[in-house]
PDB file of C-alpha atoms in Angstrom:
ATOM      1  CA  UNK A1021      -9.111  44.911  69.151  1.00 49.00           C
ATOM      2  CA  UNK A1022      -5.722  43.695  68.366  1.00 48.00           C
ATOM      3  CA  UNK A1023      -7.255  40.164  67.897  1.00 49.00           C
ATOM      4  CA  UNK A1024      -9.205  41.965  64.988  1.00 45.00           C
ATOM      5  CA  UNK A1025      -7.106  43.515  63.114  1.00 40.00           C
ATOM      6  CA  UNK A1026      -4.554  40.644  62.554  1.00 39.00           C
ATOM      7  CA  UNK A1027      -7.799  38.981  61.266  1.00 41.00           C
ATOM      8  CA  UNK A1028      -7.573  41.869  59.315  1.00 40.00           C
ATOM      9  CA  UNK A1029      -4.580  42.307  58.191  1.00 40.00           C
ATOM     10  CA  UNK A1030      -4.125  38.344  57.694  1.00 35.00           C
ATOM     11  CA  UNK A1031      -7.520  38.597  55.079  1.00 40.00           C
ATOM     12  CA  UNK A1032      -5.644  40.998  53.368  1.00 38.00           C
ATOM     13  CA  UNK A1033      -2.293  38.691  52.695  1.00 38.00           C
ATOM     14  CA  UNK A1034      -4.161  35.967  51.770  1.00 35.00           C
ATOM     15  CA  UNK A1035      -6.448  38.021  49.647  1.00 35.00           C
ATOM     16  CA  UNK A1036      -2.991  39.411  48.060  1.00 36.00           C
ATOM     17  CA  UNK A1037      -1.381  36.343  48.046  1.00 35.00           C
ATOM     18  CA  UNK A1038      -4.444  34.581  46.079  1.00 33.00           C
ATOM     19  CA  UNK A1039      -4.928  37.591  43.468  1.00 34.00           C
ATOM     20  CA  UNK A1040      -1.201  37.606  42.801  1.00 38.00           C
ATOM     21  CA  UNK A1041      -1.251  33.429  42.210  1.00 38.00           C
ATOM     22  CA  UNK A1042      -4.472  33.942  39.538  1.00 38.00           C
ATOM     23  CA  UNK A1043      -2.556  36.273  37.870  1.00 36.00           C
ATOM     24  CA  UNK A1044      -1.949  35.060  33.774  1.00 34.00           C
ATOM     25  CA  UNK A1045       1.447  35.314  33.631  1.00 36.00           C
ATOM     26  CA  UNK A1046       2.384  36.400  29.920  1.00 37.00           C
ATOM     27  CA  UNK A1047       6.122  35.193  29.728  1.00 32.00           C
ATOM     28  CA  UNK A1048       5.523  31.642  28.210  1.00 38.00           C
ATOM     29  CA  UNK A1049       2.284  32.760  26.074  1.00 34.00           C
ATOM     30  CA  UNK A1050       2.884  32.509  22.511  1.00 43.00           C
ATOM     31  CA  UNK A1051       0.301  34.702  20.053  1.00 47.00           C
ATOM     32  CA  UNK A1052       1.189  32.172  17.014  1.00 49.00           C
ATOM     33  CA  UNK A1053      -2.037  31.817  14.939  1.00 60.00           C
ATOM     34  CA  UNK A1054      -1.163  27.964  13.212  1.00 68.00           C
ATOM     35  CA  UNK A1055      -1.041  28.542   8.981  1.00 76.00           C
ATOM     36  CA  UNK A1056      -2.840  26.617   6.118  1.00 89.00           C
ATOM     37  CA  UNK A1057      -0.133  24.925   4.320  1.00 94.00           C
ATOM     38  CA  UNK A1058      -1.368  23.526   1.179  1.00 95.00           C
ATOM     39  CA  UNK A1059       1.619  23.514  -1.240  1.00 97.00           C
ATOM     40  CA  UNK A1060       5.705  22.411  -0.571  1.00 98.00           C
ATOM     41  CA  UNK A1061       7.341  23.381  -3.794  1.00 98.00           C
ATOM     42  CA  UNK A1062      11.139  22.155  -3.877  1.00 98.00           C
ATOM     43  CA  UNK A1063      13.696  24.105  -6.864  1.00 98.00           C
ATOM     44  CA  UNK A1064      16.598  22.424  -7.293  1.00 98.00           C
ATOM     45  CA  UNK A1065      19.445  24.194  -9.486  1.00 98.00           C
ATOM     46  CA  UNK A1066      22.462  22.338 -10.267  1.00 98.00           C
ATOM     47  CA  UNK A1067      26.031  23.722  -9.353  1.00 98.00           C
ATOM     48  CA  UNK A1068      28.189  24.994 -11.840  1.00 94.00           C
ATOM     49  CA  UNK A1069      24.623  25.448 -14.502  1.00 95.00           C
ATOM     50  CA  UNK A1070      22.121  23.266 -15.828  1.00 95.00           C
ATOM     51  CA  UNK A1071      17.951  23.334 -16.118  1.00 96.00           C
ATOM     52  CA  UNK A1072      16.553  23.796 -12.079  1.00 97.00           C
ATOM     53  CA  UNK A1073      14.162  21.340 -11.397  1.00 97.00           C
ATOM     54  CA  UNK A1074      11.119  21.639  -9.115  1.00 98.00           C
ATOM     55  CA  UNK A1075       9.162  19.024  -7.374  1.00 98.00           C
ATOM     56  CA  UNK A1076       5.824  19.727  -5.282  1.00 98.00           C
ATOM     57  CA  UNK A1077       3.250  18.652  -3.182  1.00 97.00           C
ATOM     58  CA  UNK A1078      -0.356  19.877  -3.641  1.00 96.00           C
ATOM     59  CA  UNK A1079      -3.321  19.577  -1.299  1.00 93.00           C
ATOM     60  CA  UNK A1080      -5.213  22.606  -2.976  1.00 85.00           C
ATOM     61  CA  UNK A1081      -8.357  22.311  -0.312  1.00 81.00           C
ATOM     62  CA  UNK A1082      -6.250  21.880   2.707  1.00 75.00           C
ATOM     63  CA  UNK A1083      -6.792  18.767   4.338  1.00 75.00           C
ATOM     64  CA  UNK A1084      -9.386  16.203   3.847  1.00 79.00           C
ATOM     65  CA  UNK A1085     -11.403  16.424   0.585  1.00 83.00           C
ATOM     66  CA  UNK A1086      -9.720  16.063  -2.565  1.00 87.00           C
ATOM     67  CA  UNK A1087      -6.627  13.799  -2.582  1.00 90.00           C
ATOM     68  CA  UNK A1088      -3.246  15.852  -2.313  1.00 93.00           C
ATOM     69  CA  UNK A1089      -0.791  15.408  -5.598  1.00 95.00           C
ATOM     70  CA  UNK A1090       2.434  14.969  -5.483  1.00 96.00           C
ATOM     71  CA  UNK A1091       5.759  14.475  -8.041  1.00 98.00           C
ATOM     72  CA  UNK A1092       8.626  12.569  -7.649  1.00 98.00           C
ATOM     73  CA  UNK A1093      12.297  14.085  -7.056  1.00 98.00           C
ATOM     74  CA  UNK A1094      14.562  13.308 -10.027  1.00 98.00           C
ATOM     75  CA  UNK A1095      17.662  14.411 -10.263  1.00 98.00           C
ATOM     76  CA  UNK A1096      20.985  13.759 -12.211  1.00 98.00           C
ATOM     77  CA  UNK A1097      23.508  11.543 -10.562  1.00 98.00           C
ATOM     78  CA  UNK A1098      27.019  12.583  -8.867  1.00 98.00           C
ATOM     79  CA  UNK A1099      25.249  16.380  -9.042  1.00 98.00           C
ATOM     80  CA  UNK A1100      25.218  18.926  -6.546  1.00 98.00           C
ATOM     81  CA  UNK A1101      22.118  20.950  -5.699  1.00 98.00           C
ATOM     82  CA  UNK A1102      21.692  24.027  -4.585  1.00 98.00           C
ATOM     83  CA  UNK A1103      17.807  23.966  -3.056  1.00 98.00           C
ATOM     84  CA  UNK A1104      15.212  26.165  -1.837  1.00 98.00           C
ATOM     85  CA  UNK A1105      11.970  24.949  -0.178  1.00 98.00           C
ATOM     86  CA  UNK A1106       8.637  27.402  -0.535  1.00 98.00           C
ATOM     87  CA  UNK A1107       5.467  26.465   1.587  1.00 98.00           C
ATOM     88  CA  UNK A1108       1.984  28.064   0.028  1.00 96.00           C
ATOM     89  CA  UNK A1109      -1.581  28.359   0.923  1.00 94.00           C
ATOM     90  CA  UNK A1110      -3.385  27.944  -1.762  1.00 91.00           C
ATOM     91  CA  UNK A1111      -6.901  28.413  -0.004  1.00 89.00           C
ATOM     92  CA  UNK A1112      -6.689  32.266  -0.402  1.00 88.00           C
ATOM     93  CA  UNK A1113      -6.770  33.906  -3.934  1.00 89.00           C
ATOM     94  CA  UNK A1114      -4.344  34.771  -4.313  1.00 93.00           C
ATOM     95  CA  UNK A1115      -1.930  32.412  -3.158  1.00 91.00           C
ATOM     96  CA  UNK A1116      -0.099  33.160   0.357  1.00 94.00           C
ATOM     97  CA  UNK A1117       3.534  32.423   0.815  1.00 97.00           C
ATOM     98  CA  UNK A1118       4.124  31.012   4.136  1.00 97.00           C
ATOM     99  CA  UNK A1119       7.683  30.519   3.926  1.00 98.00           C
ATOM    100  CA  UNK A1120       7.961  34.528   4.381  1.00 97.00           C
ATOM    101  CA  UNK A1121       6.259  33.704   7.996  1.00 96.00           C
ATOM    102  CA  UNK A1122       8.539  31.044   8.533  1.00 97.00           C
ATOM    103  CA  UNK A1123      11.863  33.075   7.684  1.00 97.00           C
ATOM    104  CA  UNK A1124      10.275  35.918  10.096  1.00 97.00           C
ATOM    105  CA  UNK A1125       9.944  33.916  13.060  1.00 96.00           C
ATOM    106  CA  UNK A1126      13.092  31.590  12.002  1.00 97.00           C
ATOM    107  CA  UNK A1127      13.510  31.066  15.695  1.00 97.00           C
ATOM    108  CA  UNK A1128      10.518  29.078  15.928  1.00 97.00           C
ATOM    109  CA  UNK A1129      10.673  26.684  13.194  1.00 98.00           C
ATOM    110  CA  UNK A1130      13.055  24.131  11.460  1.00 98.00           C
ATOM    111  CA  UNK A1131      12.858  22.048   8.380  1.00 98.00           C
ATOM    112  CA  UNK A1132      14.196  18.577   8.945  1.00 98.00           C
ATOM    113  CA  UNK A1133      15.454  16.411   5.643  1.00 98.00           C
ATOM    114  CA  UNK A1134      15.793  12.499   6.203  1.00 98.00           C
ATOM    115  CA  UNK A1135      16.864  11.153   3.057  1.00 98.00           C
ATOM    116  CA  UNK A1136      16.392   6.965   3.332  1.00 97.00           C
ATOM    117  CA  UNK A1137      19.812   4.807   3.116  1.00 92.00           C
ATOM    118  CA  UNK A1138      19.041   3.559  -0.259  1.00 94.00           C
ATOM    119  CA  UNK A1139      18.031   6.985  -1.935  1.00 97.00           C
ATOM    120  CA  UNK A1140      21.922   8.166  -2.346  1.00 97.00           C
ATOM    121  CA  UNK A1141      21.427  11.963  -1.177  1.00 98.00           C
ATOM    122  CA  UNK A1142      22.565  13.655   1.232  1.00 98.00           C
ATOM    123  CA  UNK A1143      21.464  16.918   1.997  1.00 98.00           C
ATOM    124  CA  UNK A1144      23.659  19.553   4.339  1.00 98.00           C
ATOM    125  CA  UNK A1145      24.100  23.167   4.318  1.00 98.00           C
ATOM    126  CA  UNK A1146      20.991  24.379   5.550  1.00 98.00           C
ATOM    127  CA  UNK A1147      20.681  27.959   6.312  1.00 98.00           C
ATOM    128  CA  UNK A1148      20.092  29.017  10.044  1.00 98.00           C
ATOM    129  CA  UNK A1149      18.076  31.451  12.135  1.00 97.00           C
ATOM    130  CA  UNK A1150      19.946  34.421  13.994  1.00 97.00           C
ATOM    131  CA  UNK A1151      20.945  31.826  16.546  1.00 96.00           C
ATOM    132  CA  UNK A1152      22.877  30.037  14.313  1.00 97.00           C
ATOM    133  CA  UNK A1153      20.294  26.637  14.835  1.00 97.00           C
ATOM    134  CA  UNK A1154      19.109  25.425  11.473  1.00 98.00           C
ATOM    135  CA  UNK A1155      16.170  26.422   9.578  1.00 98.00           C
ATOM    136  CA  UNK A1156      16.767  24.929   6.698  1.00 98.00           C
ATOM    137  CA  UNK A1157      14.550  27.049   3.877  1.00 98.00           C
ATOM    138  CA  UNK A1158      17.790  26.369   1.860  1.00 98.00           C
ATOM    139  CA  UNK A1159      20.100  23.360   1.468  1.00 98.00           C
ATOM    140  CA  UNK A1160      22.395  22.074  -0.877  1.00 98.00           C
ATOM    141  CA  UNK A1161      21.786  17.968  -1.928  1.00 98.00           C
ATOM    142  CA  UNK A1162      24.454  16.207  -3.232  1.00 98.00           C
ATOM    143  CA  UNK A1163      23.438  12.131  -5.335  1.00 98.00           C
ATOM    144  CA  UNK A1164      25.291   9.454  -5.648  1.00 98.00           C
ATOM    145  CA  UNK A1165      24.661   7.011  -8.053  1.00 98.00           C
ATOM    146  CA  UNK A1166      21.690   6.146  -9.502  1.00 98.00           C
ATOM    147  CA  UNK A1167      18.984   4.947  -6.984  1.00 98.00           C
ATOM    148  CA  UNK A1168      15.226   5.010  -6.016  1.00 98.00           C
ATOM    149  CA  UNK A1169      14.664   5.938  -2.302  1.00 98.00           C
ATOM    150  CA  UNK A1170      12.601   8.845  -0.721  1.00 98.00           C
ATOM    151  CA  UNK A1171      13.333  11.372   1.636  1.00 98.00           C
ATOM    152  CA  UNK A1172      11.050  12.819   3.994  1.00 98.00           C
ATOM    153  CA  UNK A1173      10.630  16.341   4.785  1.00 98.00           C
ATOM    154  CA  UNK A1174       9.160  17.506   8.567  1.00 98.00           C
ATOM    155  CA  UNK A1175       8.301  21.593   9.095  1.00 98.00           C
ATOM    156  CA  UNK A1176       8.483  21.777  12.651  1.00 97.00           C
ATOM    157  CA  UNK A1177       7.178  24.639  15.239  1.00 97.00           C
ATOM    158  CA  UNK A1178       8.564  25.637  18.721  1.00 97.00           C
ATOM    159  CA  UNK A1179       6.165  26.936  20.701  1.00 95.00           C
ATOM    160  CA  UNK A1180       7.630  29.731  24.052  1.00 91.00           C
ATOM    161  CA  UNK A1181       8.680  32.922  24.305  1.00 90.00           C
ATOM    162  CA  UNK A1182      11.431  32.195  24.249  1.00 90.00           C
ATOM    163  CA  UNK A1183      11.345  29.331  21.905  1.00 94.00           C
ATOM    164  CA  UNK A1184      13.527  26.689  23.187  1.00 93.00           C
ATOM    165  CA  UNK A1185      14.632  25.414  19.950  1.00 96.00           C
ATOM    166  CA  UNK A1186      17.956  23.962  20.084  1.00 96.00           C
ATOM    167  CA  UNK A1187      20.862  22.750  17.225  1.00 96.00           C
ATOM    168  CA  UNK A1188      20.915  18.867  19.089  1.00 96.00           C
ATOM    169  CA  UNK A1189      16.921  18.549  18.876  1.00 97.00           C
ATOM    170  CA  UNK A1190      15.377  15.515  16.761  1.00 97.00           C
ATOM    171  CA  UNK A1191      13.115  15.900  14.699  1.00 97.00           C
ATOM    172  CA  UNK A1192      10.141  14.458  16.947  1.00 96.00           C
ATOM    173  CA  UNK A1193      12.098  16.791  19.900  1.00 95.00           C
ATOM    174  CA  UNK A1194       8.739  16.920  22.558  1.00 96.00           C
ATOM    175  CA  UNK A1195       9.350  20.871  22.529  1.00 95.00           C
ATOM    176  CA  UNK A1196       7.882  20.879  18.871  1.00 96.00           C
ATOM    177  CA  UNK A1197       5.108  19.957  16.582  1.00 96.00           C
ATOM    178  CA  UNK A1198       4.665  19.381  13.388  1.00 96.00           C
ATOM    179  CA  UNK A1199       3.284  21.931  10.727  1.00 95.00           C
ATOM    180  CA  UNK A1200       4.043  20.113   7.846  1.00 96.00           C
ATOM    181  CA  UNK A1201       5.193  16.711   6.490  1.00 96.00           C
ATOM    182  CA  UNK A1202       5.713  15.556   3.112  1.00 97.00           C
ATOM    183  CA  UNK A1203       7.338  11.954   1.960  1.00 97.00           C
ATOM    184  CA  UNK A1204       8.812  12.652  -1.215  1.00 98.00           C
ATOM    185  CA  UNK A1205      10.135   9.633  -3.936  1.00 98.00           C
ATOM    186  CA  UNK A1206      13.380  10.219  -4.754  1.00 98.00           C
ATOM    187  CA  UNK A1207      14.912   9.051  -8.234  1.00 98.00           C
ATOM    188  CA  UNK A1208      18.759   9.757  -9.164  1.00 98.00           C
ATOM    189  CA  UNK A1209      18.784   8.622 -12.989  1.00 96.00           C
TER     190      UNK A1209
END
């Protein structure tokens, strides 16, 4: 009789035990449905006045199908910036602003700029999430002298709950992927 019911009560443990191990354990899942990003539209306004300028990238049908378009950054030289970066999809009618998503979950995304050496710009003063870790939906640029370079310009995500984005993370950091990536040519005339 004893013999029995440690067989018992050991099929009950390991029943436990198993049960408890195929549990879904919610703490890492992330419910982040990934957007249609189909326009980056850059507005530069000079410091201290002048006429803004925008630049933008345009693949109207999302990807694949017709070719994206896409204009070239010019932009006085020995000016200063101030710049604010707007993602749309332009599938829906009408248009939906993604960058409102992106500022909302600001802990989960980053915008990286990488200006080449010969393009004279340097861009800095990014504005952060609640963490204080960049997001970068605003920057200021700053030219030099006249030049032709290009800068590239990587949306990336950060999957977790928690996210585990960090200020020292690259922008190919393993803990994040890509939503968006534009190469833009830069002009300073």
């Amino acid at each position: 009789m004893k013999k029995n019911l440690f067989k018992i009560a050991l099929s009950m443990t390991l029943v436990t035990v198993l049960l408890a191990a195929c549990k879904k354990d919610d703490v890492d899942v992330e419910d982040n449905e990934e957007e249609v990003i189909t326009t980056m539209k850059l507005t530069f306004t000079p410091v201290g006045g002048g006429t803004a300028v925008t630049a933008q990238f345009k693949d109207p049908d999302g990807p694949g199908g017709t070719p994206p378009t896409q204009d070239e950054i010019l932009l006085a030289p020995s000016t200063t910036y101030n710049v604010s970066l707007q993602l749309l999809n332009e599938t829906q009618n009408p248009a939906e602003d993604v960058t409102l998503e992106v500022v909302e979950e600001a802990i989960a995304h980053r915008f990286y700029y990488e200006p080449d050496a010969g393009s004279n710009i340097t861009v800095s003063g990014l504005n952060n999430d609640e963490n204080g870790v960049a997001l970068g939906t605003t920057s200021s640029w700053v030219t030099g002298a006249a030049a032709n370079g290009s800068i590239r310009i990587t949306l990336r995500h950060y999957p977790g709950n928690p996210p585990g984005k960090a200020a020292a993370d690259p922008v190919n950091s393993p803990k994040s992927g890509t939503d968006v990536e534009v190469n833009f040519t830069t002009k300073i005339q």
